[in-house]
Amino acid sequence: MRRRALLGAALLAAPALAQAAPKVVVIGGGFGGATAARALHRLGVAVTLVERDATYLSCPFSNAVIAGLREMEAQRFGYDGLRREGIAVVLQAARTVEARQVVLADGATLPFDRLVMAPGIALRPDAIPGLDTEVMPHAWRAGPQTLLLRRQLEAMEDGGLVVLSAPANPYRCPPGPYERASLIAHHLKTRKPRSKLILLDAKDTFSKQKLFEEAWAALYPGLLEWVPLSSGGKVVEVDAAARVVRTEFGEHQAAVANIIPPQSAGRIAQAAGLTDRSGWCPVDPVSFESRQRAGVHLIGDAIIAGAMPKSAFAANAQARVCAEAVAALLRGEAPAPPKLINTCYSLVEPGYGISIAGVYQPANGLLADVPGAGGVSALGAPAATRAAEAGYAEDWFRTVTADAFG
Amino acid sequence: MRICVGLSLLVALPAAAAPPPGASSCAGCHGGGGMPVLAGQPAEAIAGTMLAYKAGRGSPTVMDRIARGFTEEEIRAIAAWVSAPR
Ligand SMILES: Cc1cc2nc3c(=O)[nH]c(=O)nc-3n(C[C@H](O)[C@H](O)[C@H](O)COP(=O)(O)OP(=O)(O)OC[C@H]3O[C@@H](n4cnc5c(N)ncnc54)[C@H](O)[C@@H]3O)c2cc1C
């Protein structure tokens, strides 16, 4: 048995590998990739991280930046911590993935025994006719878009209409649009009280819905209106120059429009042939190895994770499980079936936090909810509980960013 | 030759005690950012707290929802692993 496992590893290993420590390349230095690089390094693997940008800007808490409650500086992370630990960091875009090597933008190649990819998402603004994201920002990747939307809100006159649109499932951060609507509503309530926000939704139900609706009724009555799919929530086209948003049922004249378009796995995943017809990457739920390409593992927003949402918490948890699996496979062992946890906090106003949690395990080729576990914060909970959860959200952010970036 | 390659990989990567199912997720919150740090705490105390939450005792905000996803045996294994200083 043991002998056969060894032989398996030997057959997988390239001849060039003889005597050398196994090489793993990680593409993408976000919550998934940076965590994976550090976890692999701790496991004794020689790892090289390939990341396009020198600075990582965190999406978690970026809704607070949009609402003027937080500065972009607090979202900024870099790779010096990884370098100090001895992880090789290559600041370049990966262009393609060949049989056993990654080709970088400048044409250089990085050989690997196994590859881990955490490229995040690609946005598909072309799916909404007329959309110009420089006029109607998505702000669904933290950066200039985040600040553009913030400036538009700051410049808007009191009495203006803010239109926000949420995409159909699946997409990055299921509760994110509703947290954003809440915090923009807080901004309007405190600074531009004659204004209004309409949240157009391409779905009829959403994450933490009852908790958000409870909070909206208490905090933002008459200010925040949610329009579900069945009431005309789906955006069919926009006129960016005129700031008009058209739905199946009518049109809205916006002062500020924040259109969050449909998404798919990051482009490099498509280029490497790792996506299926859904635009996302099917993986084995034990090893996170691609179902379409042996030796390549994927984690984070890019994957089809079954019940597990596309969150930074999930990407971080998947990264550690994937690192263990990669190390086991390099030793010629089979990775053990994992369990994974997710917890996502949302703010509905400063000091008012709500959460959703889940525990997941491999089942039927996907990650499935462990029955009886998980769920959302209690409805009608006292203000002290909401305040505690708002504090835990910040604790989580400090911990997870330190875990990913050192 | 090929077997040698396998052996060299084995030598290069000594197996550390792998985390039991679920244990590696804990570090997402419990790492020194404000929530209780688990490394260095008695495993018995961590397991006792988790088992109480699983049974519906105490008033955590989220750990009850998470504890219900694990058996008693899994909880004890997780507690032993996360309590080890590393
Ligand atoms: C508004 C908002 C709020 C959110 N709030 C929360 C929250 O409170 N909690 C939570 O858990 N999650 C939250 N999320 C979700 C979270 O941001 C994502 O789930 C998380 O970032 C996914 O991590 P990832 O590593 O898969 O991808 P990313 O974090 O997107 O990282 C991908 C990295 O890969 C790099 N990259 C891509 N292609 C290449 C290439 N070809 N070559 C080199 N590098 C490349 C990118 O530059 C990037 O650094 C939120 C998201 C949004 C939009």
XYZ file of C-alpha atoms and ligand atoms in Angstrom:
545
model
C 0.000 0.000 0.000
C 2.640 2.417 1.171
C 4.891 1.195 -1.619
C 2.213 1.790 -4.212
C 1.679 5.354 -2.956
C 5.392 5.954 -3.342
C 5.380 4.623 -6.868
C 2.448 6.881 -7.683
C 4.382 9.902 -6.542
C 7.405 8.810 -8.484
C 5.390 8.522 -11.676
C 3.914 11.981 -11.181
C 7.260 13.568 -10.474
C 9.126 14.974 -13.457
C 12.635 13.574 -13.993
C 14.060 17.108 -13.661
C 12.912 16.975 -10.065
C 15.451 14.406 -8.942
C 17.243 15.475 -5.764
C 15.456 18.838 -5.749
C 12.810 19.954 -3.293
C 9.389 19.952 -4.966
C 8.441 23.313 -6.450
C 5.033 24.863 -6.066
C 3.949 28.062 -7.789
C 0.978 30.056 -6.513
C -0.771 32.457 -8.904
C -2.645 35.305 -7.200
C -1.736 36.947 -3.903
C -5.203 37.679 -2.517
C -6.780 36.100 0.548
C -6.570 32.653 -1.038
C -3.171 32.773 -2.722
C -1.222 34.647 -0.039
C -2.541 32.302 2.655
C -1.705 29.271 0.514
C 1.844 30.498 -0.147
C 2.492 30.968 3.566
C 0.909 27.637 4.512
C 2.956 25.763 1.882
C 6.118 27.506 3.024
C 5.431 26.432 6.623
C 5.018 22.875 5.342
C 8.532 22.968 3.892
C 7.598 23.445 0.251
C 9.670 25.739 -1.979
C 7.008 28.191 -3.087
C 6.943 31.109 -5.505
C 4.034 33.532 -5.438
C 3.108 35.284 -8.690
C 1.022 38.435 -8.218
C 0.199 41.167 -10.701
C 0.099 44.093 -8.252
C 2.603 45.249 -5.626
C -0.265 46.350 -3.377
C -3.311 44.298 -2.453
C -6.491 46.207 -1.647
C -8.971 44.300 0.464
C -12.624 44.120 -0.570
C -13.781 43.220 2.977
C -14.550 46.559 4.676
C -14.375 48.410 1.336
C -18.107 49.130 1.623
C -17.228 51.250 4.659
C -14.709 53.137 2.503
C -17.446 53.855 -0.077
C -19.725 55.182 2.665
C -16.978 57.469 4.009
C -16.617 55.528 7.263
C -13.085 54.304 6.626
C -10.049 55.279 4.595
C -8.522 53.251 1.755
C -5.201 53.106 3.638
C -6.765 50.577 6.018
C -7.416 48.263 3.025
C -3.829 48.208 1.803
C -1.538 45.165 2.178
C 1.777 44.157 0.620
C 4.090 41.202 0.213
C 7.103 42.200 2.344
C 5.901 39.892 5.116
C 5.996 36.917 2.735
C 9.410 37.911 1.394
C 10.834 38.212 4.912
C 9.776 34.625 5.584
C 11.698 33.449 2.533
C 8.848 33.131 0.045
C 9.844 34.165 -3.478
C 7.409 36.828 -4.703
C 7.315 37.652 -8.411
C 5.387 40.835 -9.144
C 4.107 40.088 -12.613
C 0.970 38.856 -14.264
C 0.923 35.188 -15.192
C 0.044 34.977 -18.885
C -0.561 31.267 -19.439
C -0.050 27.892 -17.839
C 1.790 25.285 -19.890
C 2.264 21.610 -19.090
C 4.628 22.059 -16.149
C 5.380 25.759 -16.131
C 3.798 29.167 -15.728
C 4.553 31.728 -18.442
C 4.856 35.259 -17.088
C 3.963 38.524 -18.823
C 7.607 39.186 -19.718
C 7.956 35.720 -21.263
C 9.965 34.190 -18.410
C 8.838 30.773 -17.183
C 8.464 29.248 -13.739
C 8.528 25.439 -13.565
C 6.313 23.687 -11.024
C 5.533 20.245 -9.700
C 2.156 21.482 -8.581
C 0.409 24.797 -9.195
C -2.078 26.559 -6.915
C -4.252 29.245 -8.513
C -6.317 31.836 -6.672
C -6.984 34.431 -9.372
C -10.278 35.713 -7.956
C -12.945 36.950 -10.348
C -13.320 38.547 -13.741
C -16.149 41.061 -14.061
C -18.440 40.881 -17.091
C -19.712 44.430 -17.682
C -20.405 43.432 -21.308
C -23.321 41.343 -19.998
C -25.225 44.607 -19.388
C -25.706 46.563 -22.649
C -24.613 50.190 -22.369
C -22.580 49.752 -19.200
C -19.536 52.017 -18.845
C -17.897 51.248 -15.500
C -16.084 54.592 -15.479
C -19.489 56.262 -15.242
C -21.396 53.560 -13.365
C -18.735 51.917 -11.198
C -19.034 48.349 -9.968
C -16.556 48.804 -7.099
C -16.505 44.987 -6.839
C -12.728 44.888 -6.844
C -11.233 47.255 -4.306
C -9.225 50.077 -5.876
C -9.950 53.096 -8.091
C -13.537 51.886 -8.551
C -14.116 52.019 -4.797
C -12.918 55.620 -4.633
C -14.846 56.595 -7.780
C -18.120 55.437 -6.240
C -17.282 57.220 -2.990
C -16.573 60.494 -4.822
C -19.810 60.201 -6.794
C -21.780 59.783 -3.561
C -19.965 62.706 -1.948
C -20.631 64.920 -4.968
C -24.318 63.974 -5.257
C -26.837 66.639 -4.274
C -29.242 65.963 -1.453
C -32.426 64.509 -2.913
C -30.663 62.367 -5.511
C -31.501 58.763 -6.306
C -28.813 56.116 -5.820
C -29.429 52.959 -7.850
C -27.520 49.841 -6.877
C -27.917 46.570 -8.728
C -27.063 43.104 -7.453
C -26.332 40.214 -9.838
C -27.798 36.715 -9.956
C -25.955 33.886 -8.163
C -23.153 32.929 -8.062
C -20.968 35.983 -7.463
C -18.284 37.252 -5.065
C -19.555 37.899 -1.528
C -23.278 36.993 -1.476
C -24.211 39.473 1.326
C -21.919 42.206 -0.076
C -24.499 44.178 -2.120
C -26.839 44.318 0.875
C -24.124 45.487 3.259
C -23.219 48.132 0.675
C -26.837 49.258 0.309
C -27.062 49.505 4.114
C -23.918 51.588 4.522
C -24.786 53.887 1.601
C -28.230 54.315 3.177
C -26.485 55.238 6.438
C -24.409 57.802 4.529
C -27.548 59.290 2.940
C -29.500 59.297 6.198
C -26.776 61.167 8.061
C -25.618 63.535 5.301
C -28.225 63.738 2.522
C -31.521 62.834 4.176
C -33.789 63.761 1.248
C -32.064 61.197 -0.967
C -33.170 57.648 -1.704
C -31.604 54.309 -2.587
C -33.164 51.667 -4.820
C -31.572 48.231 -4.743
C -32.433 46.378 -7.953
C -31.921 42.658 -7.573
C -31.666 39.900 -10.192
C -32.851 37.452 -7.472
C -35.908 37.011 -5.281
C -34.002 35.961 -2.157
C -30.583 36.781 -0.731
C -28.099 36.035 2.047
C -29.098 37.096 5.615
C -32.277 38.505 4.047
C -34.477 38.558 7.171
C -31.719 40.204 9.189
C -31.116 42.880 6.574
C -34.856 43.517 6.217
C -35.244 43.777 9.989
C -32.438 46.337 10.113
C -33.685 48.293 7.078
C -37.181 48.599 8.524
C -35.735 49.965 11.773
C -32.960 52.160 10.359
C -33.846 53.210 6.826
C -37.655 53.206 6.351
C -38.638 55.065 3.174
C -34.992 55.551 2.282
C -33.921 52.099 1.079
C -36.168 50.155 -1.284
C -35.313 46.611 -2.377
C -36.792 45.524 -5.734
C -36.654 41.733 -6.225
C -36.467 39.991 -9.602
C -40.212 39.279 -9.615
C -40.989 43.001 -9.205
C -38.703 44.118 -12.012
C -35.342 43.993 -10.274
C -33.336 42.687 -13.204
C -31.344 45.356 -15.051
C -31.610 44.757 -18.803
C -29.641 47.759 -20.064
C -28.310 51.122 -19.008
C -27.724 54.476 -20.662
C -24.507 55.388 -18.927
C -24.253 58.972 -20.224
C -27.824 59.781 -19.159
C -27.478 57.722 -15.936
C -30.623 55.786 -16.758
C -31.029 52.199 -15.550
C -33.624 50.076 -17.361
C -35.256 46.987 -15.887
C -37.770 44.520 -17.265
C -40.527 46.718 -15.757
C -39.410 50.326 -16.294
C -36.565 52.748 -15.858
C -34.860 54.702 -13.089
C -33.165 58.088 -13.424
C -30.159 57.756 -11.123
C -27.916 60.448 -9.715
C -25.417 57.704 -8.857
C -25.589 54.175 -10.284
C -23.562 51.293 -8.906
C -24.059 48.349 -11.237
C -22.488 45.104 -10.011
C -22.215 42.973 -13.152
C -22.179 39.166 -13.443
C -18.809 37.542 -12.859
C -16.705 34.528 -13.696
C -13.407 33.032 -12.586
C -10.342 35.237 -13.141
C -9.134 35.398 -16.764
C -6.018 33.287 -16.273
C -8.251 30.407 -15.171
C -10.152 30.653 -18.432
C -6.918 30.961 -20.428
C -5.550 27.842 -18.714
C -8.650 25.830 -19.623
C -9.779 25.407 -16.023
C -13.302 26.832 -16.307
C -16.378 24.910 -17.417
C -19.393 26.300 -19.258
C -20.517 28.147 -16.136
C -17.358 30.272 -16.282
C -16.145 28.896 -12.921
C -13.645 26.156 -12.076
C -14.755 22.654 -11.063
C -12.424 21.138 -8.440
C -12.136 18.042 -6.320
C -13.477 19.012 -2.862
C -10.776 17.070 -0.990
C -7.622 18.205 -2.805
C -8.928 21.309 -4.618
C -7.273 19.878 -7.732
C -8.821 20.984 -11.012
C -11.176 18.461 -12.579
C -9.909 19.604 -15.953
C -6.160 19.638 -15.456
C -4.061 17.361 -13.215
C -1.445 18.997 -11.011
C -3.270 22.345 -10.918
C -5.183 23.278 -7.757
C -7.660 26.148 -7.430
C -9.084 27.947 -4.403
C -11.144 31.015 -3.547
C -13.684 32.914 -5.595
C -12.691 31.216 -8.861
C -13.974 27.753 -7.909
C -17.304 25.954 -7.877
C -17.383 25.235 -4.157
C -20.935 23.942 -3.805
C -22.476 25.352 -0.636
C -19.393 27.318 0.357
C -19.723 31.006 -0.576
C -17.188 33.155 -2.392
C -15.724 34.932 0.621
C -12.315 35.923 1.944
C -12.933 33.701 4.953
C -13.632 30.748 2.656
C -10.601 31.492 0.441
C -8.394 31.574 3.551
C -9.818 28.298 4.891
C -9.587 26.576 1.499
C -5.979 27.762 1.135
C -4.872 25.945 4.264
C -6.698 22.740 3.357
C -5.310 22.918 -0.187
C -1.752 23.456 1.115
C -2.029 20.323 3.279
C -3.394 18.383 0.304
C -0.620 19.578 -2.015
C 2.031 18.661 0.569
C 0.454 15.230 1.036
C 0.357 14.602 -2.713
C 4.008 15.647 -3.050
C 4.830 13.044 -0.380
C 2.924 10.470 -2.365
C 0.065 10.288 0.133
C -3.653 10.719 -0.409
C -5.067 13.889 1.205
C -7.548 13.297 4.020
C -11.171 14.460 3.547
C -11.414 17.908 5.175
C -14.045 19.959 6.920
C -14.098 23.699 6.352
C -15.704 26.633 8.114
C -16.985 29.969 6.820
C -18.152 32.995 8.782
C -19.128 36.278 7.106
C -20.019 39.435 8.966
C -21.926 42.347 7.459
C -22.392 45.838 8.858
C -25.790 47.482 8.472
C -24.629 50.645 10.241
C -21.567 51.407 12.364
C -21.711 49.246 15.480
C -24.463 46.960 14.087
C -23.123 43.665 12.773
C -24.831 40.448 11.615
C -23.290 37.145 10.579
C -23.760 33.956 8.608
C -21.736 30.822 9.288
C -21.436 27.344 7.815
C -19.487 24.119 8.156
C -18.761 22.158 4.961
C -17.564 18.714 3.945
C -17.078 16.905 0.648
C -20.260 15.218 -0.588
C -21.251 14.177 -4.102
C -18.168 15.806 -5.554
C -18.824 19.244 -4.061
C -18.552 20.938 -0.686
C -21.888 20.495 1.080
C -23.319 21.983 4.268
C -22.860 19.760 7.315
C -26.506 19.209 8.290
C -27.599 20.927 11.500
C -24.699 23.363 11.535
C -24.417 26.979 10.447
C -27.050 29.643 9.994
C -27.450 33.347 10.662
C -27.548 35.632 13.728
C -30.792 35.626 15.706
C -33.610 37.935 14.593
C -34.599 40.482 17.217
C -31.294 40.212 19.063
C -30.444 43.020 21.510
C -28.236 45.943 20.453
C -25.374 44.559 22.573
C -25.262 41.416 20.388
C -25.249 43.512 17.202
C -22.441 45.639 18.642
C -20.480 42.537 19.628
C -20.763 41.144 16.096
C -19.628 44.468 14.626
C -16.558 44.178 16.867
C -15.961 40.560 15.863
C -16.017 41.638 12.213
C -13.061 43.929 12.921
C -11.278 41.247 14.951
C -11.720 38.854 12.028
C -10.360 41.411 9.538
C -7.237 42.030 11.638
C -6.650 38.297 12.070
C -7.279 37.157 8.507
C -5.208 39.925 6.923
C -2.322 39.126 9.287
C -2.739 35.440 8.469
C -2.629 36.084 4.723
C -0.005 38.837 4.492
C 2.063 38.385 7.663
C 15.672 5.920 -10.783
C 11.990 6.804 -10.672
C 11.574 5.328 -7.213
C 14.548 7.411 -6.131
C 12.677 10.512 -7.229
C 9.770 9.507 -5.064
C 12.066 8.934 -2.133
C 13.794 12.249 -2.584
C 10.413 13.969 -2.493
C 9.629 12.137 0.703
C 12.875 13.213 2.284
C 12.410 16.791 1.142
C 8.973 17.031 2.717
C 8.754 15.423 6.131
C 5.158 14.939 7.236
C 4.144 17.156 10.137
C 1.058 16.259 12.141
C -1.714 17.203 9.732
C -4.617 19.156 11.225
C -7.733 17.052 11.920
C -10.840 17.930 9.843
C -11.934 21.537 10.495
C -8.983 22.541 12.654
C -7.154 24.644 10.093
C -10.185 26.935 9.618
C -9.980 28.214 13.218
C -6.985 30.437 12.433
C -9.210 32.627 10.250
C -10.481 34.254 13.450
C -8.400 32.972 16.361
C -4.978 34.371 15.617
C -4.391 37.355 17.834
C -6.599 39.958 16.122
C -8.913 40.260 19.122
C -10.687 36.909 19.503
C -9.323 34.425 22.024
C -5.989 32.924 21.015
C -6.209 29.131 21.262
C -2.553 28.080 21.089
C -1.296 27.458 24.591
C -4.757 27.058 26.164
C -5.623 23.711 27.739
C -7.190 21.409 25.131
C -9.681 20.193 27.745
C -10.991 23.736 28.271
C -11.362 24.399 24.534
C -13.163 21.080 24.005
C -15.399 21.699 27.033
C -16.443 25.116 25.747
C -17.133 23.828 22.240
C -19.131 20.863 23.552
C -21.210 23.198 25.730
C -21.947 25.424 22.694
C -22.851 22.356 20.641
C -25.291 21.349 23.373
C -26.885 24.820 23.346
C -25.355 26.075 26.577
C -23.648 29.448 26.932
C -24.468 32.427 24.715
C -21.928 32.706 21.943
C -22.857 34.693 18.827
C -21.470 32.310 16.202
C -19.531 29.443 17.813
C -22.706 27.474 18.560
C -23.540 27.433 14.852
C -20.030 26.184 14.120
C -19.769 23.665 16.976
C -22.895 21.893 15.713
C -20.965 20.952 12.576
C -18.633 18.609 14.467
C -18.904 15.367 16.437
C -17.568 15.158 19.978
C -14.610 13.162 18.703
C -13.847 15.778 16.052
C -14.121 18.574 18.618
C -11.641 16.850 20.927
C -9.193 16.330 18.058
C -9.524 19.970 16.951
C -9.034 21.183 20.535
C -5.861 19.122 20.923
C -4.477 20.435 17.648
C -5.282 24.146 18.069
C -4.097 24.190 21.691
C -0.588 23.117 20.688
C 1.737 26.143 20.633
C 2.994 26.778 17.096
C -17.676 44.827 -1.328
C -17.138 43.506 -0.882
C -17.137 43.167 0.460
C -16.642 41.949 0.887
N -16.680 41.648 2.225
C -16.253 40.447 2.657
C -16.295 40.118 4.046
O -16.707 40.928 4.888
N -15.882 38.887 4.414
C -15.411 37.975 3.529
O -15.040 36.882 3.951
N -15.352 38.269 2.197
C -15.756 39.468 1.741
N -15.688 39.772 0.391
C -15.257 38.741 -0.569
C -13.729 38.684 -0.741
O -13.220 39.916 -1.160
C -13.347 37.617 -1.762
O -14.089 36.461 -1.533
C -11.865 37.301 -1.686
O -11.112 38.420 -2.032
C -11.506 36.096 -2.553
O -10.146 35.822 -2.466
P -9.364 35.216 -3.711
O -7.970 34.971 -3.215
O -10.134 34.122 -4.316
O -9.363 36.389 -4.798
P -8.754 37.936 -4.710
O -8.764 38.363 -3.321
O -9.486 38.653 -5.737
O -7.253 37.719 -5.137
C -6.889 37.404 -6.443
C -5.482 37.917 -6.691
O -4.967 37.334 -7.881
C -4.284 38.303 -8.616
N -4.286 37.865 -10.015
C -5.358 37.596 -10.787
N -4.960 37.179 -12.006
C -3.602 37.154 -11.983
C -2.601 36.806 -12.947
N -2.934 36.410 -14.192
N -1.313 36.899 -12.583
C -0.956 37.321 -11.334
N -1.864 37.661 -10.397
C -3.162 37.582 -10.724
C -5.054 39.597 -8.371
O -4.260 40.727 -8.610
C -5.425 39.426 -6.884
O -4.434 39.972 -6.033
C -16.145 41.015 -0.056
C -16.138 41.354 -1.406
C -16.620 42.591 -1.826
C -16.596 42.930 -3.282
